[in-house]
C-alpha atoms as a printed R data frame, in Angstrom:
    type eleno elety resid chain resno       x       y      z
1   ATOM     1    CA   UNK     A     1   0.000   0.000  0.000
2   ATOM     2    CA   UNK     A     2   1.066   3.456 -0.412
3   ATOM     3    CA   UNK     A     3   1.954   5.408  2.786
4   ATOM     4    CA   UNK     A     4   0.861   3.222  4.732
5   ATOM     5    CA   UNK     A     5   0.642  -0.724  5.953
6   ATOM     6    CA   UNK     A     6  -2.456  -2.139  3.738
7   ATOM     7    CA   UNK     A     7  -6.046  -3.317  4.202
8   ATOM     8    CA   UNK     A     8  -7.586  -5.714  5.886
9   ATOM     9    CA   UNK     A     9 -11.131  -7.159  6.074
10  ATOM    10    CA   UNK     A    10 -13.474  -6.319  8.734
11  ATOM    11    CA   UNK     A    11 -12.826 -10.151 10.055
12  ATOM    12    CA   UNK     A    12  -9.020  -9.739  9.578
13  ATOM    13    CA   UNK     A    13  -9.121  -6.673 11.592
14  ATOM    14    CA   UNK     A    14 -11.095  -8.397 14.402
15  ATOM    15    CA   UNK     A    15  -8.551 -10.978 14.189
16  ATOM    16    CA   UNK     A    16  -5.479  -8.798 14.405
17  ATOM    17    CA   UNK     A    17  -7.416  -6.692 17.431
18  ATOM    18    CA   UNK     A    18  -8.183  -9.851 19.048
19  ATOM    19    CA   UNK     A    19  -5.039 -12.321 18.645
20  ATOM    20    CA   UNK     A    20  -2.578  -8.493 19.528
21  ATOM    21    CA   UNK     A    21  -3.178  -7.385 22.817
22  ATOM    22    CA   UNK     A    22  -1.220  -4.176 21.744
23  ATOM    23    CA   UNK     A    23  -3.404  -3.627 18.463
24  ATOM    24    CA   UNK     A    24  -6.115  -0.434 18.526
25  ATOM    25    CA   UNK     A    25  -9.001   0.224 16.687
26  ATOM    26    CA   UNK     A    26  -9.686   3.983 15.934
27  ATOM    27    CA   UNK     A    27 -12.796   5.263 14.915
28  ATOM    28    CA   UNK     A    28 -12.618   8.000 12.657
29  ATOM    29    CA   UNK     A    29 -15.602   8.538 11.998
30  ATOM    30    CA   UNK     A    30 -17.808  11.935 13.026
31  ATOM    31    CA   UNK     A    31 -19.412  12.273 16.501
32  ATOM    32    CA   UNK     A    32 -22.912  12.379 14.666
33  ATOM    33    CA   UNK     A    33 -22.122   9.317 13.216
34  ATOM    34    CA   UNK     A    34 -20.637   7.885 16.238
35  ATOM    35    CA   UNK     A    35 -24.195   8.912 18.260
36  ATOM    36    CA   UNK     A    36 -26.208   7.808 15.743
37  ATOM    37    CA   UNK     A    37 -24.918   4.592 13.230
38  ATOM    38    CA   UNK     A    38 -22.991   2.977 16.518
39  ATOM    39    CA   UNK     A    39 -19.708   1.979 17.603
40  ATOM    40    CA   UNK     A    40 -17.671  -1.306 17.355
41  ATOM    41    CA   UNK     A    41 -17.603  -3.087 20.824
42  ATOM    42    CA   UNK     A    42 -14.504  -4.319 22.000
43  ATOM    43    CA   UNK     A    43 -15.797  -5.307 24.961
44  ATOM    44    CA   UNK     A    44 -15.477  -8.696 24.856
45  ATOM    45    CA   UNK     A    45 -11.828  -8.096 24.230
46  ATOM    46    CA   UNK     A    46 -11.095  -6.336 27.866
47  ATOM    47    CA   UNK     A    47 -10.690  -3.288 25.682
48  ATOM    48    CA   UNK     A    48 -12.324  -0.107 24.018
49  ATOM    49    CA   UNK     A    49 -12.732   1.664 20.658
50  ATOM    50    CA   UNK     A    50 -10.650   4.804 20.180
51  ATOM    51    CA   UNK     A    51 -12.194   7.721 18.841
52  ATOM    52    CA   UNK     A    52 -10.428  10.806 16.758
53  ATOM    53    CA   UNK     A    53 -12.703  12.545 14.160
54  ATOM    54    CA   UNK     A    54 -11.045  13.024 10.557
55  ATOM    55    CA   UNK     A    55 -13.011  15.495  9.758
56  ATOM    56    CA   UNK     A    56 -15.695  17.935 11.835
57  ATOM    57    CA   UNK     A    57 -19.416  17.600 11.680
58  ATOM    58    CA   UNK     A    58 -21.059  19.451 10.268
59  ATOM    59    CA   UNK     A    59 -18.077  21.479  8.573
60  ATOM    60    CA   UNK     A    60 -16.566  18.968  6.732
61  ATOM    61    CA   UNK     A    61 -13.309  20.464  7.929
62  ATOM    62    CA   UNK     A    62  -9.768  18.760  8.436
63  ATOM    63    CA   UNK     A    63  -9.226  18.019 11.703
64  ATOM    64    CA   UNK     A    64  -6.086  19.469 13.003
65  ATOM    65    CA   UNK     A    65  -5.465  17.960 16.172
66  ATOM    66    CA   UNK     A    66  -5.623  14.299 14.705
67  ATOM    67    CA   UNK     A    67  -2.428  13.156 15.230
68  ATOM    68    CA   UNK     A    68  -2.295  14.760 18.677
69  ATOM    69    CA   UNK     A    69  -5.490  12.919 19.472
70  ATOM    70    CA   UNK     A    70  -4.034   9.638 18.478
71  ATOM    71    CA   UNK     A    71  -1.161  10.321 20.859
72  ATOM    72    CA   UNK     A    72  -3.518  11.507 23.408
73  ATOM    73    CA   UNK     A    73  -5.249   7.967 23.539
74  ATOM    74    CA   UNK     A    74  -1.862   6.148 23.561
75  ATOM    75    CA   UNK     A    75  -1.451   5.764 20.191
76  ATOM    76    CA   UNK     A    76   2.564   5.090 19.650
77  ATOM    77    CA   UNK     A    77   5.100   3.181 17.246
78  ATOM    78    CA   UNK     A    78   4.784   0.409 19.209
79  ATOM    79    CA   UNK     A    79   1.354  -0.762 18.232
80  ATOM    80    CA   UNK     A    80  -0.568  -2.039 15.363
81  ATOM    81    CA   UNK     A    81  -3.305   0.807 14.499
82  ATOM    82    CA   UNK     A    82  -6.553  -0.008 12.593
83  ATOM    83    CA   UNK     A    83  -8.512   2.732 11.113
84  ATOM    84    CA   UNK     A    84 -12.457   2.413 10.579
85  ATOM    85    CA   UNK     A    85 -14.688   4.918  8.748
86  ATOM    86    CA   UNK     A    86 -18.019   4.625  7.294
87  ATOM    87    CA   UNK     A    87 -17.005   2.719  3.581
88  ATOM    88    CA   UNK     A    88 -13.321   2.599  4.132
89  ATOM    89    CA   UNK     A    89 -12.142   5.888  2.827
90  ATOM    90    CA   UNK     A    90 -11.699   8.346  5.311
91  ATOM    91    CA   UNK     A    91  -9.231   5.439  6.969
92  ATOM    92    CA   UNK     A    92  -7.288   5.478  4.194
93  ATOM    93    CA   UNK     A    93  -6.408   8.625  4.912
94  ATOM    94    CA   UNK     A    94  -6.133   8.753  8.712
95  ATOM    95    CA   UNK     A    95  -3.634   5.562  8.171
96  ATOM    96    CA   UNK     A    96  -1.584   7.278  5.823
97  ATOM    97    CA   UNK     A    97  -1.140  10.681  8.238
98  ATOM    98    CA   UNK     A    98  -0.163   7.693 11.533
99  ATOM    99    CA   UNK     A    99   2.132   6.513  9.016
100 ATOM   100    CA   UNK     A   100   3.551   9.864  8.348
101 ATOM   101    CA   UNK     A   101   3.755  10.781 12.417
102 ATOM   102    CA   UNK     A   102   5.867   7.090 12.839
103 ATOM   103    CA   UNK     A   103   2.554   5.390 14.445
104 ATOM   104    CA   UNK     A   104   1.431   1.918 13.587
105 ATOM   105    CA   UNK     A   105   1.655  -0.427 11.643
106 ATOM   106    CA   UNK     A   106  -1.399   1.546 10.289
107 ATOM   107    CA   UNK     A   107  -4.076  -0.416  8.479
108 ATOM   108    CA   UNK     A   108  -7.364   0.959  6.643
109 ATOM   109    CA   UNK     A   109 -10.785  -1.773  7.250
110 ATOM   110    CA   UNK     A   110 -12.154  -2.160  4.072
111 ATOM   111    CA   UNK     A   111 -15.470  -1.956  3.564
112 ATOM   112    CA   UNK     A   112 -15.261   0.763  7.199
113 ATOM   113    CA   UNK     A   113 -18.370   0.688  9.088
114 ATOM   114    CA   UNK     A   114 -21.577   0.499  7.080
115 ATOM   115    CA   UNK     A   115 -19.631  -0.303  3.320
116 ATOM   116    CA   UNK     A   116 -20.460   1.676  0.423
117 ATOM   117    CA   UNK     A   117 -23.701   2.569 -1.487
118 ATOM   118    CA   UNK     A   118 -25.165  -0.902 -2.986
119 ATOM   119    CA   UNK     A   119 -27.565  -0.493 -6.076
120 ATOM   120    CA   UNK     A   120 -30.501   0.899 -4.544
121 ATOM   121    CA   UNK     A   121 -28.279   3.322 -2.904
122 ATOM   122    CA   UNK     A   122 -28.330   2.461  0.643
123 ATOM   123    CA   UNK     A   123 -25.389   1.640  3.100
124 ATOM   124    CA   UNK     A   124 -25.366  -1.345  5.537
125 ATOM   125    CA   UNK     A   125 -25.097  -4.660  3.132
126 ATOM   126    CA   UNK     A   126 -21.540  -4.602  3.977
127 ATOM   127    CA   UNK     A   127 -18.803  -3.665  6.411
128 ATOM   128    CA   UNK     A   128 -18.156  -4.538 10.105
129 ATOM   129    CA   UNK     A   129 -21.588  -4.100 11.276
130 ATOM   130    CA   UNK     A   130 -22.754  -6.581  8.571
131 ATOM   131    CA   UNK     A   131 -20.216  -9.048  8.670
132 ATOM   132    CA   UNK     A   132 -21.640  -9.324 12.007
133 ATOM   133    CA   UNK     A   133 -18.806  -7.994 14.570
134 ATOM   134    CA   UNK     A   134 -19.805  -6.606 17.551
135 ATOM   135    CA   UNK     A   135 -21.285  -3.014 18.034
136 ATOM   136    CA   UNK     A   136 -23.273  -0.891 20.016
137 ATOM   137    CA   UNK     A   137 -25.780   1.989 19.688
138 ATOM   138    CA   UNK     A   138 -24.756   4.806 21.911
């Protein structure tokens, strides 16, 4: 991958987050969506779900601070990072600026939360919700 580690599957990156005790997941995702899609649950992992908005809500806007969030929640060269966003695009991103600051490895979940638009144009047929991974509804 370019700038950054590569991408792994929804169930890959459950596997990685469950078999590394020193692998994160970050969320990077919007608060709104956060609120109101849901959140994976890494519960039943003895851990939690790091959250760092890429962008602002409802700006659209870069957010600055990113990396310094990331460090913030513990975020270091010493772990493996996964990045989750709605469809897997966002991530991309987010994974490539860790990369840049000498965090991860940094991975991208393909597919993110919810997956792209399918034919009718609706979200939700794939992803890590779908594949059937845990979540919550805040």
């Amino acid at each position: 991958m370019d700038g950054y580690a590569g991408d792994l599957t929804p169930e890959q990156s459950w596997e990685l987050l469950r078999t590394d005790p020193t692998a994160v997941l970050v969320d990077v995702r919007t608060d709104a969506e956060w609120r109101y899609v849901g959140v994976p649950d890494l519960a039943s992992l003895g851990r939690r779900t790091l959250f760092a908005e890429w962008v602002s809500y409802p700006a659209g806007q870069a957010n600055s601070r990113f990396v310094e969030q990331l460090r913030e929640q513990g975020v270091t060269a010493d772990h493996p990072v996964v990045f989750l966003c709605r469809s897997g695009q966002r991530s991309i991103a987010a994974a490539r600026a860790a990369t840049a600051a000498g965090m991860g490895p940094s991975y991208n979940v393909l597919e993110g939360f919810e997956g792209g638009l399918d034919g009718q144009g609706h979200r939700g047929s794939t992803g890590w919700r779908a594949r059937g991974l845990p979540w919550q509804q805040s």
